[in-house]
mmCIF file of C-alpha atoms in Angstrom:
data_model
loop_
_atom_site.group_PDB
_atom_site.id
_atom_site.type_symbol
_atom_site.label_atom_id
_atom_site.label_comp_id
_atom_site.label_asym_id
_atom_site.label_seq_id
_atom_site.Cartn_x
_atom_site.Cartn_y
_atom_site.Cartn_z
ATOM 1 C CA ASP Q 1 22.066 8.664 10.487
ATOM 2 C CA HIS Q 2 20.329 4.420 9.273
ATOM 3 C CA ARG Q 3 22.484 4.473 6.098
ATOM 4 C CA MET Q 4 25.469 4.120 8.308
ATOM 5 C CA LEU Q 5 24.043 1.658 10.787
ATOM 6 C CA GLY Q 6 22.781 -0.536 7.450
ATOM 7 C CA LYS Q 7 26.850 -0.600 6.051
ATOM 8 C CA GLN Q 8 28.013 -0.637 9.802
ATOM 9 C CA LEU Q 9 25.932 -4.054 10.562
ATOM 10 C CA ASP Q 10 25.628 -5.143 7.091
ATOM 11 C CA LEU Q 11 22.029 -5.129 6.448
ATOM 12 C CA PHE Q 12 21.484 -3.594 3.537
ATOM 13 C CA SER Q 13 23.065 -1.572 0.668
ATOM 14 C CA ILE Q 14 22.562 0.872 -2.379
ATOM 15 C CA GLN Q 15 24.317 0.136 -5.317
ATOM 16 C CA GLU Q 16 24.961 2.326 -7.849
ATOM 17 C CA ASP Q 17 26.025 0.217 -10.368
ATOM 18 C CA ALA Q 18 22.361 -0.960 -10.618
ATOM 19 C CA GLY Q 19 21.003 2.649 -10.124
ATOM 20 C CA GLY Q 20 19.900 4.582 -7.570
ATOM 21 C CA GLY Q 21 16.868 4.260 -4.833
ATOM 22 C CA LEU Q 22 17.003 0.631 -4.884
ATOM 23 C CA VAL Q 23 17.764 -0.854 -1.865
ATOM 24 C CA PHE Q 24 19.510 -4.647 -1.523
ATOM 25 C CA TRP Q 25 19.150 -6.466 1.467
ATOM 26 C CA HIS Q 26 22.257 -8.026 2.943
ATOM 27 C CA PRO Q 27 21.779 -11.720 5.164
ATOM 28 C CA LYS Q 28 21.558 -10.467 7.821
ATOM 29 C CA GLY Q 29 19.617 -7.261 7.589
ATOM 30 C CA ALA Q 30 16.967 -9.999 5.334
ATOM 31 C CA ARG Q 31 16.473 -11.806 8.527
ATOM 32 C CA ILE Q 32 15.492 -9.145 10.033
ATOM 33 C CA ARG Q 33 13.180 -8.504 7.311
ATOM 34 C CA THR Q 34 11.820 -11.719 7.492
ATOM 35 C CA LYS Q 35 10.851 -11.677 10.993
ATOM 36 C CA ILE Q 36 9.088 -8.346 10.177
ATOM 37 C CA GLU Q 37 7.121 -9.656 7.769
ATOM 38 C CA ASP Q 38 6.310 -12.879 9.719
ATOM 39 C CA PHE Q 39 4.747 -11.059 12.702
ATOM 40 C CA TRP Q 40 3.268 -9.137 9.795
ATOM 41 C CA LYS Q 41 1.085 -11.465 7.761
ATOM 42 C CA ASP Q 42 0.343 -13.573 11.477
ATOM 43 C CA GLN Q 43 -1.115 -10.074 12.493
ATOM 44 C CA HIS Q 44 -3.288 -9.859 9.201
ATOM 45 C CA THR Q 45 -4.186 -13.843 9.077
ATOM 46 C CA SER Q 46 -5.555 -13.765 13.041
ATOM 47 C CA GLN Q 47 -7.957 -10.341 11.439
ATOM 48 C CA GLY Q 48 -9.208 -12.469 8.780
ATOM 49 C CA TYR Q 49 -7.638 -11.643 6.456
ATOM 50 C CA ASP Q 50 -6.204 -13.853 3.329
ATOM 51 C CA LEU Q 51 -2.827 -13.300 1.629
ATOM 52 C CA VAL Q 52 -2.370 -12.422 -2.283
ATOM 53 C CA TYR Q 53 0.237 -12.091 -4.860
ATOM 54 C CA SER Q 54 0.050 -9.923 -7.535
ATOM 55 C CA PRO Q 55 2.227 -9.799 -10.503
ATOM 56 C CA HIS Q 56 4.789 -6.425 -10.368
ATOM 57 C CA ILE Q 57 4.045 -4.948 -14.085
ATOM 58 C CA ALA Q 58 0.680 -4.681 -15.935
ATOM 59 C CA ASN Q 59 -0.818 -3.643 -19.444
ATOM 60 C CA LEU Q 60 -1.222 0.442 -19.894
ATOM 61 C CA GLU Q 61 -4.234 0.026 -20.269
ATOM 62 C CA LEU Q 62 -5.481 -1.480 -16.671
ATOM 63 C CA TRP Q 63 -3.766 1.590 -15.061
ATOM 64 C CA LYS Q 64 -5.768 4.254 -17.912
ATOM 65 C CA THR Q 65 -9.314 2.442 -15.811
ATOM 66 C CA SER Q 66 -7.832 2.534 -12.843
ATOM 67 C CA GLY Q 67 -7.137 6.419 -13.235
ATOM 68 C CA HIS Q 68 -3.897 6.249 -11.739
ATOM 69 C CA PHE Q 69 -1.977 7.035 -15.246
ATOM 70 C CA ASP Q 70 -4.436 10.667 -15.029
ATOM 71 C CA PHE Q 71 -3.602 11.256 -11.757
ATOM 72 C CA TYR Q 72 -0.533 10.126 -11.038
ATOM 73 C CA ALA Q 73 1.923 9.801 -14.779
ATOM 74 C CA GLU Q 74 4.363 12.247 -12.692
ATOM 75 C CA GLY Q 75 5.437 9.794 -9.774
ATOM 76 C CA MET Q 76 5.150 6.445 -12.418
ATOM 77 C CA PHE Q 77 8.649 4.775 -14.411
ATOM 78 C CA ASP Q 78 8.230 5.326 -18.044
ATOM 79 C CA GLN Q 79 6.370 2.135 -19.950
ATOM 80 C CA MET Q 80 7.675 -0.552 -22.097
ATOM 81 C CA ASP Q 81 6.919 -2.549 -25.365
ATOM 82 C CA VAL Q 82 6.079 -5.737 -25.210
ATOM 83 C CA GLU Q 83 5.004 -7.330 -28.453
ATOM 84 C CA ASN Q 84 3.353 -3.985 -29.520
ATOM 85 C CA GLU Q 85 1.614 -3.852 -26.611
ATOM 86 C CA VAL Q 86 1.954 -1.510 -23.635
ATOM 87 C CA TYR Q 87 2.883 -2.324 -20.050
ATOM 88 C CA GLN Q 88 3.383 -0.373 -16.751
ATOM 89 C CA ILE Q 89 5.716 -1.314 -13.277
ATOM 90 C CA ARG Q 90 2.916 -1.232 -10.859
ATOM 91 C CA PRO Q 91 3.546 1.953 -8.584
ATOM 92 C CA MET Q 92 0.981 0.555 -6.582
ATOM 93 C CA ASN Q 93 -1.433 -2.583 -5.778
ATOM 94 C CA CYS Q 94 -4.967 -1.740 -5.860
ATOM 95 C CA PRO Q 95 -6.033 -2.207 -9.616
ATOM 96 C CA PHE Q 96 -4.726 -6.046 -8.993
ATOM 97 C CA HIS Q 97 -6.672 -7.203 -6.430
ATOM 98 C CA CYS Q 98 -9.942 -5.453 -7.600
ATOM 99 C CA LEU Q 99 -9.214 -7.642 -10.989
ATOM 100 C CA MET Q 100 -9.163 -10.836 -8.752
ATOM 101 C CA PHE Q 101 -11.937 -9.572 -6.714
ATOM 102 C CA LYS Q 102 -13.857 -9.027 -10.402
ATOM 103 C CA ASP Q 103 -12.180 -12.728 -11.740
ATOM 104 C CA ASP Q 104 -15.295 -14.407 -9.698
ATOM 105 C CA ILE Q 105 -19.281 -14.491 -9.207
ATOM 106 C CA ARG Q 106 -19.487 -12.930 -5.303
ATOM 107 C CA SER Q 107 -22.712 -13.057 -3.285
ATOM 108 C CA TYR Q 108 -23.074 -9.971 -0.998
ATOM 109 C CA ARG Q 109 -23.018 -13.038 2.215
ATOM 110 C CA ASP Q 110 -19.107 -13.257 1.301
ATOM 111 C CA LEU Q 111 -18.760 -9.878 2.270
ATOM 112 C CA PRO Q 112 -16.723 -8.470 3.908
ATOM 113 C CA ILE Q 113 -13.418 -9.984 2.126
ATOM 114 C CA ARG Q 114 -10.094 -8.772 3.001
ATOM 115 C CA TRP Q 115 -7.235 -9.466 0.759
ATOM 116 C CA ALA Q 116 -3.289 -8.166 2.040
ATOM 117 C CA GLU Q 117 -0.238 -8.531 0.329
ATOM 118 C CA LEU Q 118 3.271 -7.147 0.946
ATOM 119 C CA GLY Q 119 3.578 -5.261 -2.264
ATOM 120 C CA THR Q 120 6.518 -4.361 -4.222
ATOM 121 C CA VAL Q 121 6.237 -1.225 -6.218
ATOM 122 C CA TYR Q 122 7.866 1.461 -8.019
ATOM 123 C CA ARG Q 123 7.781 4.896 -7.966
ATOM 124 C CA TYR Q 124 9.838 7.531 -9.865
ATOM 125 C CA GLU Q 125 11.167 10.211 -7.328
ATOM 126 C CA ARG Q 126 14.036 12.560 -8.312
ATOM 127 C CA SER Q 127 17.835 11.356 -8.030
ATOM 128 C CA GLY Q 128 18.030 14.378 -5.670
ATOM 129 C CA THR Q 129 15.513 13.695 -3.787
ATOM 130 C CA LEU Q 130 16.826 9.987 -2.693
ATOM 131 C CA HIS Q 131 17.719 9.506 0.747
ATOM 132 C CA GLY Q 132 18.727 5.740 2.443
ATOM 133 C CA LEU Q 133 15.798 3.597 2.838
ATOM 134 C CA MET Q 134 13.880 6.849 3.522
ATOM 135 C CA ARG Q 135 13.110 8.203 0.058
ATOM 136 C CA VAL Q 136 13.375 4.887 -2.424
ATOM 137 C CA ARG Q 137 11.708 4.275 -6.120
ATOM 138 C CA GLY Q 138 11.573 0.531 -5.282
ATOM 139 C CA PHE Q 139 9.943 -0.784 -2.251
ATOM 140 C CA THR Q 140 7.552 -3.268 0.066
ATOM 141 C CA GLN Q 141 4.056 -1.386 1.424
ATOM 142 C CA ASP Q 142 1.609 -3.015 3.096
ATOM 143 C CA ASP Q 143 -1.080 -3.106 1.026
ATOM 144 C CA ALA Q 144 -4.472 -4.801 1.869
ATOM 145 C CA HIS Q 145 -7.754 -4.410 0.741
ATOM 146 C CA VAL Q 146 -11.062 -4.787 2.164
ATOM 147 C CA PHE Q 147 -14.849 -5.645 -0.018
ATOM 148 C CA CYS Q 148 -17.380 -4.928 1.923
ATOM 149 C CA LEU Q 149 -20.754 -3.249 2.383
ATOM 150 C CA PRO Q 150 -21.614 -0.337 2.512
ATOM 151 C CA GLU Q 151 -22.991 -0.211 5.905
ATOM 152 C CA GLN Q 152 -19.788 -2.687 7.081
ATOM 153 C CA LEU Q 153 -17.445 0.054 5.723
ATOM 154 C CA GLU Q 154 -17.636 1.900 9.601
ATOM 155 C CA ASP Q 155 -16.903 -1.070 11.222
ATOM 156 C CA GLU Q 156 -14.053 -2.182 8.977
ATOM 157 C CA ILE Q 157 -12.377 1.098 9.341
ATOM 158 C CA VAL Q 158 -12.394 0.429 13.294
ATOM 159 C CA ALA Q 159 -10.453 -2.723 12.636
ATOM 160 C CA VAL Q 160 -8.258 -1.359 10.398
ATOM 161 C CA LEU Q 161 -7.157 1.118 12.855
ATOM 162 C CA LYS Q 162 -6.702 -0.944 15.621
ATOM 163 C CA LEU Q 163 -4.896 -3.395 13.855
ATOM 164 C CA THR Q 164 -2.512 -0.093 12.666
ATOM 165 C CA GLN Q 165 -2.105 0.761 16.135
ATOM 166 C CA GLY Q 166 -1.375 -2.383 17.419
ATOM 167 C CA ILE Q 167 1.406 -3.123 14.302
ATOM 168 C CA LEU Q 168 2.743 0.705 15.329
ATOM 169 C CA SER Q 169 2.609 -0.506 19.123
ATOM 170 C CA ARG Q 170 5.140 -3.617 18.650
ATOM 171 C CA PHE Q 171 7.151 -1.639 17.305
ATOM 172 C CA GLY Q 172 7.532 1.034 19.770
ATOM 173 C CA PHE Q 173 5.162 3.723 17.705
ATOM 174 C CA ASN Q 174 2.612 5.398 20.552
ATOM 175 C CA LYS Q 175 2.861 8.827 19.800
ATOM 176 C CA TYR Q 176 1.909 9.850 16.297
ATOM 177 C CA GLU Q 177 -0.851 12.517 14.779
ATOM 178 C CA LEU Q 178 -4.110 11.424 12.612
ATOM 179 C CA MET Q 179 -4.701 13.450 10.226
ATOM 180 C CA LEU Q 180 -8.242 12.997 8.122
ATOM 181 C CA SER Q 181 -8.151 13.452 4.731
ATOM 182 C CA THR Q 182 -10.781 15.346 2.519
ATOM 183 C CA ARG Q 183 -11.814 15.166 -1.324
ATOM 184 C CA PRO Q 184 -8.619 16.693 -3.127
ATOM 185 C CA GLU Q 185 -8.953 19.184 -5.936
ATOM 186 C CA LYS Q 186 -8.805 16.248 -8.772
ATOM 187 C CA SER Q 187 -11.102 13.135 -7.282
ATOM 188 C CA VAL Q 188 -13.233 10.147 -8.969
ATOM 189 C CA GLY Q 189 -16.568 9.042 -8.170
ATOM 190 C CA SER Q 190 -19.569 11.223 -7.210
ATOM 191 C CA ASP Q 191 -19.950 13.624 -4.364
ATOM 192 C CA LYS Q 192 -22.569 10.626 -2.378
ATOM 193 C CA ILE Q 193 -19.457 8.388 -2.647
ATOM 194 C CA TRP Q 194 -17.046 11.032 -1.196
ATOM 195 C CA ASP Q 195 -19.563 12.157 1.230
ATOM 196 C CA ASP Q 196 -20.364 8.497 2.782
ATOM 197 C CA ALA Q 197 -16.454 7.567 2.692
ATOM 198 C CA THR Q 198 -15.552 10.051 4.591
ATOM 199 C CA ALA Q 199 -18.540 10.366 6.912
ATOM 200 C CA ALA Q 200 -17.389 6.626 7.896
ATOM 201 C CA LEU Q 201 -14.125 7.578 8.543
ATOM 202 C CA VAL Q 202 -14.729 10.109 11.199
ATOM 203 C CA GLY Q 203 -17.341 7.748 12.820
ATOM 204 C CA ALA Q 204 -15.158 5.476 13.030
ATOM 205 C CA MET Q 205 -12.362 7.431 14.721
ATOM 206 C CA ASP Q 206 -15.632 9.031 16.637
ATOM 207 C CA LYS Q 207 -16.193 5.494 17.982
ATOM 208 C CA LEU Q 208 -12.782 5.253 18.852
ATOM 209 C CA GLY Q 209 -12.142 8.480 20.910
ATOM 210 C CA TRP Q 210 -9.334 9.242 18.686
ATOM 211 C CA SER Q 211 -9.416 13.081 17.881
ATOM 212 C CA TYR Q 212 -8.286 13.879 14.596
ATOM 213 C CA GLY Q 213 -6.906 16.968 12.654
ATOM 214 C CA ILE Q 214 -8.341 17.657 8.843
ATOM 215 C CA ASP Q 215 -6.104 17.448 5.966
ATOM 216 C CA GLY Q 216 -7.080 19.657 2.842
#
């Protein structure tokens, strides 16, 4: 049980006085986490990623524009009022990277642009579902985004898959199944965008010779 190991080795704790599902990393655990994060950074920068940092909250209108509020509101914490404006603690980082991308005039010659962030996010989970480090309300995830041309998409996916495989294998994760997620009933974007994206995913896995199932 990783919860017992965490306590016995003095790695981390869940402090109920602070709230369920919120992890406190103790000095020993923080040293381990730092080693993992340094490895993650090295792997990404060696593959052409630049590291970025973004805020933990944003105006609610951003989450409405991105579609997160309409599709994932049940998994988001309640909003907060800040000087008569409504703010939302972030459940994911995607809109932030898009804002940074829009902050300058880009040429197609600049693409692909690869940005990576160890993004801490917060998602509402019912108290009965919380379980150690496996199900929490606040966590830090590998949150990278690639901005590229449509004709670059398949090769970029191949590169992402190779990077993912390399990181997983370093930690001994060599047995896993691949599932291709297809368009869900609730979605945004045109049929063409979805068809092209799905075709690129299939093409990338075929290039690598990987077998996969269909999820959805």
